[in-house]
Short mmCIF file of C-alpha atoms in Angstrom, two decimals:
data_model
loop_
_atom_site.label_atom_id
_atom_site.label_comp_id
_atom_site.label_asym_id
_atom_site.label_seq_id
_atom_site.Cartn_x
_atom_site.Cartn_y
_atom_site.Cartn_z
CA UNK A 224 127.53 41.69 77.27
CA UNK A 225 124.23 43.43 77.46
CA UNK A 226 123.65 45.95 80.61
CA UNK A 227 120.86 45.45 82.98
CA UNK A 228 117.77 47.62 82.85
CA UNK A 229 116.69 49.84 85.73
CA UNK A 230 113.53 49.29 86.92
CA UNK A 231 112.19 52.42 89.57
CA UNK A 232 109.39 51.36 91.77
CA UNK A 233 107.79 54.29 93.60
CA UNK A 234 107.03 53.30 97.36
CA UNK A 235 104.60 54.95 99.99
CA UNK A 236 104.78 52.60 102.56
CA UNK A 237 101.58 50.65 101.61
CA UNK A 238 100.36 47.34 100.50
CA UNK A 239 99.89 49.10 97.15
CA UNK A 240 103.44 49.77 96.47
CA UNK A 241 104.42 46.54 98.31
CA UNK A 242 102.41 44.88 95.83
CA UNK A 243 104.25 47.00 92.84
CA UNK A 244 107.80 46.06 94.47
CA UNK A 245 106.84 42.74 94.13
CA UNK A 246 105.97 42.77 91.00
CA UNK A 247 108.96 44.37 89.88
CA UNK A 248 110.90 41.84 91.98
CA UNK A 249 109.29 38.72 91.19
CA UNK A 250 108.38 39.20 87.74
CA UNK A 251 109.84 42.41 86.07
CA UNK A 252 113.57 41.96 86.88
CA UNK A 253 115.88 39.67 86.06
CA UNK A 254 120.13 39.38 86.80
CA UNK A 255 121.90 41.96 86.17
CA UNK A 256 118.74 44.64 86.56
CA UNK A 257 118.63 47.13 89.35
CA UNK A 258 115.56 47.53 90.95
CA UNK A 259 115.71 50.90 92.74
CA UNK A 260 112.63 51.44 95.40
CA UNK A 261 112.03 55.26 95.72
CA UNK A 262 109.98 56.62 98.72
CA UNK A 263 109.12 60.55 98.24
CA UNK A 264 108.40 62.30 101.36
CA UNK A 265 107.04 65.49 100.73
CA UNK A 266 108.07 68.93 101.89
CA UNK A 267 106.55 69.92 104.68
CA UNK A 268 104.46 72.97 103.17
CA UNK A 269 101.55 74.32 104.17
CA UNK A 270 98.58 75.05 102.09
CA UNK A 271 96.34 77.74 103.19
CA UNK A 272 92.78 76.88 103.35
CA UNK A 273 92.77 73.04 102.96
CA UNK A 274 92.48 70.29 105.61
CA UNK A 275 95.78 69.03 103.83
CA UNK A 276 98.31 71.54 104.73
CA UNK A 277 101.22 69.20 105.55
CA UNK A 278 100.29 66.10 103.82
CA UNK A 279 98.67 66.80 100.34
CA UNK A 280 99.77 64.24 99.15
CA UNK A 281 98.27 61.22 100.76
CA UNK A 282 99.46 58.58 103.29
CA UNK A 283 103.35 59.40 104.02
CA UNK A 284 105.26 56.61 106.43
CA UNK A 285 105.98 57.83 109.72
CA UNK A 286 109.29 59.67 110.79
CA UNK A 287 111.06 56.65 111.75
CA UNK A 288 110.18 54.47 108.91
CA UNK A 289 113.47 52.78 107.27
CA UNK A 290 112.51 51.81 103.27
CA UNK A 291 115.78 49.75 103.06
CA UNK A 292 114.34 47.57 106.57
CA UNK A 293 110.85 47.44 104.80
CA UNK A 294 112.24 46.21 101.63
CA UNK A 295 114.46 44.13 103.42
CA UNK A 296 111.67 42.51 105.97
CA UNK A 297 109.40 41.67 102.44
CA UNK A 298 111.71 38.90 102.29
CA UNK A 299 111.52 38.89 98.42
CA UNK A 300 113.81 36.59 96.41
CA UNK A 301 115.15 38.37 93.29
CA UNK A 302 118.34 37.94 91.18
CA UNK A 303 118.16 41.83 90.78
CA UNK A 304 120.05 44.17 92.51
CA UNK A 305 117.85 46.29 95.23
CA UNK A 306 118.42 49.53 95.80
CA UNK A 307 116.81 52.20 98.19
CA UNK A 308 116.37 56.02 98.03
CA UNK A 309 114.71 58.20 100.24
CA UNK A 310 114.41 62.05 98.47
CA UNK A 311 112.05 65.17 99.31
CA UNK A 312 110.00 66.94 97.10
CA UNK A 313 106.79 66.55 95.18
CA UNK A 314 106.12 62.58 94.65
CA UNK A 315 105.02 62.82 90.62
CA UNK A 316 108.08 65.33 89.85
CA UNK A 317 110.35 63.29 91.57
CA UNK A 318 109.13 59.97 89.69
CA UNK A 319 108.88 61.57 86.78
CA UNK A 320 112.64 62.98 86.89
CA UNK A 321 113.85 59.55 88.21
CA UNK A 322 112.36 57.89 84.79
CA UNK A 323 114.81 59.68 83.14
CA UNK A 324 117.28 57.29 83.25
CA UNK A 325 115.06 54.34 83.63
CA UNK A 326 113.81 51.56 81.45
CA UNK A 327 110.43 50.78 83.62
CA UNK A 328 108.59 52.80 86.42
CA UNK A 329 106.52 50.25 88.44
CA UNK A 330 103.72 51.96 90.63
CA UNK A 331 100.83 50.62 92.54
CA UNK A 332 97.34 52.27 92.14
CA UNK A 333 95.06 53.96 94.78
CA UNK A 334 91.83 53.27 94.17
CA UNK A 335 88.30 55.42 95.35
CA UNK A 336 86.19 57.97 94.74
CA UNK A 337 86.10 61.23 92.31
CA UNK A 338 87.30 62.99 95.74
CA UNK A 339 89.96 60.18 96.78
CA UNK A 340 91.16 60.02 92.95
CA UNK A 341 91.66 63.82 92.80
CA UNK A 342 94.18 63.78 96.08
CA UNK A 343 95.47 60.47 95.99
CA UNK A 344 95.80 59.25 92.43
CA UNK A 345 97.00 62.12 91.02
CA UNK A 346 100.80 60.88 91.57
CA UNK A 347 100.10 58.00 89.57
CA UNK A 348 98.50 60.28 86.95
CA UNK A 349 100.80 62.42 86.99
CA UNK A 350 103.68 59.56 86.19
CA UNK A 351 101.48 58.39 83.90
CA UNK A 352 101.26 61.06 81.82
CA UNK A 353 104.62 62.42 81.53
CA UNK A 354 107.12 59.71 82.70
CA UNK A 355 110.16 59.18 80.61
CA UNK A 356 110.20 55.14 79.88
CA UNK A 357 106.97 52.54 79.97
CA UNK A 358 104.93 52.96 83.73
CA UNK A 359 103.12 49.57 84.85
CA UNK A 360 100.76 50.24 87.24
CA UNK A 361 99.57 47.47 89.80
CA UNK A 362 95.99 47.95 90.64
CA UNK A 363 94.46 47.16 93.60
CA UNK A 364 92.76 43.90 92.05
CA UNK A 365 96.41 43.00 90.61
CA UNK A 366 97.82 43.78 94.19
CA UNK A 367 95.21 41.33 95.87
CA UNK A 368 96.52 38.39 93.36
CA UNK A 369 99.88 38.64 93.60
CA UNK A 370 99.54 38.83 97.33
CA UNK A 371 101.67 35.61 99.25
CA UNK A 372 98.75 33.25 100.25
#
């Protein structure tokens, strides 16, 4: 009996990583897989001289935001198991160190400018670049087609 493969899907609260949840759901995973949904909020630090002391890192769901109810209120059908985990740190490290012991990180893609890319995307570059096991990235474009008409 062969075991399921764990499939991390990093999660920010936005269509984006909606989109890469789905994927993961719908057409990465399959019974007997786990599909564990990580949201990263990070550490409140502040960073002297930028206009992004407390959020450096891009969009971050507001205090009362439940990932398990978001998952759950997606209403995806999977024969996967669906897990949820809420942890605090830096998003990429915390990605990265969760690809450790998984067989596919699943991330959607922010897309913009040279400016935009540098703050937002660097999570995804960052997971990109040093993750532990394959990373599929869902792109904006990719988001928009797998999108429920």
């Amino acid at each position: 009996m062969s075991i399921g493969r764990v499939i991390i899907v990093g999660m920010d609260g936005s269509p984006r990583g909606d989109a890469a949840l789905r994927w993961a759901l719908e057409i990465g995973a399959h019974t007997g897989d786990t599909v564990r949904a990580i949201l990263v909020r990070p550490r409140d630090t502040l960073l002297p001289g930028t206009s992004f002391a407390v959020q450096p890192h891009g969009r971050v769901p507001e205090a009362g935001y439940s990932l398990a109810a978001h998952v759950a209120g997606l209403g995806i059908e999977t024969p996967a198991e669906v897990e949820t985990l809420t942890v605090h740190g830096d998003p990429a490290t915390e990605l990265v160190t969760a690809s450790a012991d998984a067989d596919l990180l699943v991330l959607g893609a922010h897309r913009g400018g040279a400016v935009t890319d540098l703050v937002l995307g660097s999570v995804g570059r960052e997971c990109v670049r040093y993750s532990r096991c394959p990373v599929v990235v869902i792109t904006p474009e990719a988001a928009h087609r797998l999108t429920p008409a």
